[in-house]
Amino acid sequence: MSLRIMELYGFPNCVGLIDGTLLPLEHKPSLFGENYLSRRSCYAVSVLVVCDEMARVLYYLAGWPVSVHDNRVWRNSKMHIDQDKFFC
């Protein structure tokens, strides 16, 4: 996979593409709702997504409030905590 990502995108030693995004909510959550208010003035949850070079989702984690930084979501993901299970 890392060779294909290098050929397609020029990223050396890369085994996946990761990004955080927002999943909008229709209503303010009743518990700690203010933590889910995004900078775009809508309520949402953070979603961490890891894809391969063909944009197939390999891993995702959803549910953190938007007030939490992407790096904190990553550090608390199973992919980060159990790296030996995901990376050889």
mmCIF file of C-alpha atoms in Angstrom:
data_model
loop_
_atom_site.group_PDB
_atom_site.id
_atom_site.type_symbol
_atom_site.label_atom_id
_atom_site.label_comp_id
_atom_site.label_asym_id
_atom_site.label_seq_id
_atom_site.Cartn_x
_atom_site.Cartn_y
_atom_site.Cartn_z
ATOM 1 C CA MET A 1 0.000 0.000 0.000
ATOM 2 C CA SER A 2 2.786 2.449 0.825
ATOM 3 C CA LEU A 3 4.278 2.013 -2.677
ATOM 4 C CA ARG A 4 0.904 2.763 -4.306
ATOM 5 C CA ILE A 5 0.425 5.871 -2.142
ATOM 6 C CA MET A 6 3.943 7.011 -3.074
ATOM 7 C CA GLU A 7 3.219 6.513 -6.785
ATOM 8 C CA LEU A 8 -0.211 8.184 -6.661
ATOM 9 C CA TYR A 9 0.372 11.042 -4.216
ATOM 10 C CA GLY A 10 4.105 11.313 -3.552
ATOM 11 C CA PHE A 11 3.900 10.568 0.186
ATOM 12 C CA PRO A 12 6.815 8.296 1.199
ATOM 13 C CA ASN A 13 6.280 5.541 3.805
ATOM 14 C CA CYS A 14 2.552 6.293 4.086
ATOM 15 C CA VAL A 15 0.163 3.426 4.866
ATOM 16 C CA GLY A 16 -3.103 5.363 4.961
ATOM 17 C CA LEU A 17 -4.699 8.761 4.834
ATOM 18 C CA ILE A 18 -6.304 10.208 7.962
ATOM 19 C CA ASP A 19 -8.517 13.213 8.560
ATOM 20 C CA GLY A 20 -11.044 14.568 10.974
ATOM 21 C CA THR A 21 -14.427 15.830 9.851
ATOM 22 C CA LEU A 22 -17.724 16.927 11.365
ATOM 23 C CA LEU A 23 -20.986 15.024 11.299
ATOM 24 C CA PRO A 24 -23.852 17.513 11.758
ATOM 25 C CA LEU A 25 -26.563 16.888 14.323
ATOM 26 C CA GLU A 26 -30.138 18.025 13.864
ATOM 27 C CA HIS A 27 -30.577 19.097 17.505
ATOM 28 C CA LYS A 28 -28.438 20.248 20.396
ATOM 29 C CA PRO A 29 -27.539 17.261 22.600
ATOM 30 C CA SER A 30 -29.306 17.435 25.958
ATOM 31 C CA LEU A 31 -26.135 16.551 27.881
ATOM 32 C CA PHE A 32 -23.210 19.002 27.528
ATOM 33 C CA GLY A 33 -24.740 20.404 24.335
ATOM 34 C CA GLU A 34 -22.450 23.443 24.294
ATOM 35 C CA ASN A 35 -19.476 21.121 23.668
ATOM 36 C CA TYR A 36 -21.056 20.052 20.375
ATOM 37 C CA LEU A 37 -21.459 23.572 18.948
ATOM 38 C CA SER A 38 -19.053 23.967 16.027
ATOM 39 C CA ARG A 39 -17.364 27.134 14.835
ATOM 40 C CA ARG A 40 -19.912 27.111 12.010
ATOM 41 C CA SER A 41 -22.702 27.563 14.577
ATOM 42 C CA CYS A 42 -24.221 24.115 14.138
ATOM 43 C CA TYR A 43 -24.181 21.123 16.438
ATOM 44 C CA ALA A 44 -21.964 18.238 15.351
ATOM 45 C CA VAL A 45 -19.743 15.359 16.434
ATOM 46 C CA SER A 46 -16.149 14.827 15.381
ATOM 47 C CA VAL A 47 -15.364 11.870 13.143
ATOM 48 C CA LEU A 48 -11.866 10.496 12.567
ATOM 49 C CA VAL A 49 -11.557 8.588 9.274
ATOM 50 C CA VAL A 50 -8.624 6.526 7.954
ATOM 51 C CA CYS A 51 -8.700 5.540 4.264
ATOM 52 C CA ASP A 52 -6.477 3.638 1.884
ATOM 53 C CA GLU A 53 -5.213 4.963 -1.449
ATOM 54 C CA MET A 54 -8.527 4.040 -3.127
ATOM 55 C CA ALA A 55 -10.559 6.079 -0.573
ATOM 56 C CA ARG A 56 -11.886 2.925 1.113
ATOM 57 C CA VAL A 57 -12.536 3.455 4.806
ATOM 58 C CA LEU A 58 -10.194 1.312 6.906
ATOM 59 C CA TYR A 59 -11.103 2.720 10.321
ATOM 60 C CA TYR A 60 -13.344 5.371 11.809
ATOM 61 C CA LEU A 61 -14.188 6.772 15.209
ATOM 62 C CA ALA A 62 -17.247 8.977 15.692
ATOM 63 C CA GLY A 63 -18.893 10.644 18.652
ATOM 64 C CA TRP A 64 -16.417 13.049 20.202
ATOM 65 C CA PRO A 65 -17.676 16.623 20.710
ATOM 66 C CA VAL A 66 -16.427 19.166 18.170
ATOM 67 C CA SER A 67 -14.804 21.077 21.034
ATOM 68 C CA VAL A 68 -12.191 18.282 21.247
ATOM 69 C CA HIS A 69 -9.072 18.682 19.098
ATOM 70 C CA ASP A 70 -8.486 16.125 16.308
ATOM 71 C CA ASN A 71 -5.219 15.037 17.936
ATOM 72 C CA ARG A 72 -7.016 14.130 21.176
ATOM 73 C CA VAL A 73 -9.500 12.015 19.230
ATOM 74 C CA TRP A 74 -6.572 10.270 17.478
ATOM 75 C CA ARG A 75 -4.687 9.632 20.742
ATOM 76 C CA ASN A 76 -7.810 8.001 22.197
ATOM 77 C CA SER A 77 -8.561 5.845 19.149
ATOM 78 C CA LYS A 78 -7.993 2.079 19.218
ATOM 79 C CA MET A 79 -5.778 2.467 16.158
ATOM 80 C CA HIS A 80 -3.391 4.653 18.150
ATOM 81 C CA ILE A 81 -3.671 2.832 21.484
ATOM 82 C CA ASP A 82 -3.305 -0.674 19.989
ATOM 83 C CA GLN A 83 -0.786 0.172 17.249
ATOM 84 C CA ASP A 84 0.633 -3.370 17.250
ATOM 85 C CA LYS A 85 -2.734 -4.690 16.031
ATOM 86 C CA PHE A 86 -2.947 -2.212 13.154
ATOM 87 C CA PHE A 87 0.682 -1.720 12.085
ATOM 88 C CA CYS A 88 3.197 -4.508 11.473
#
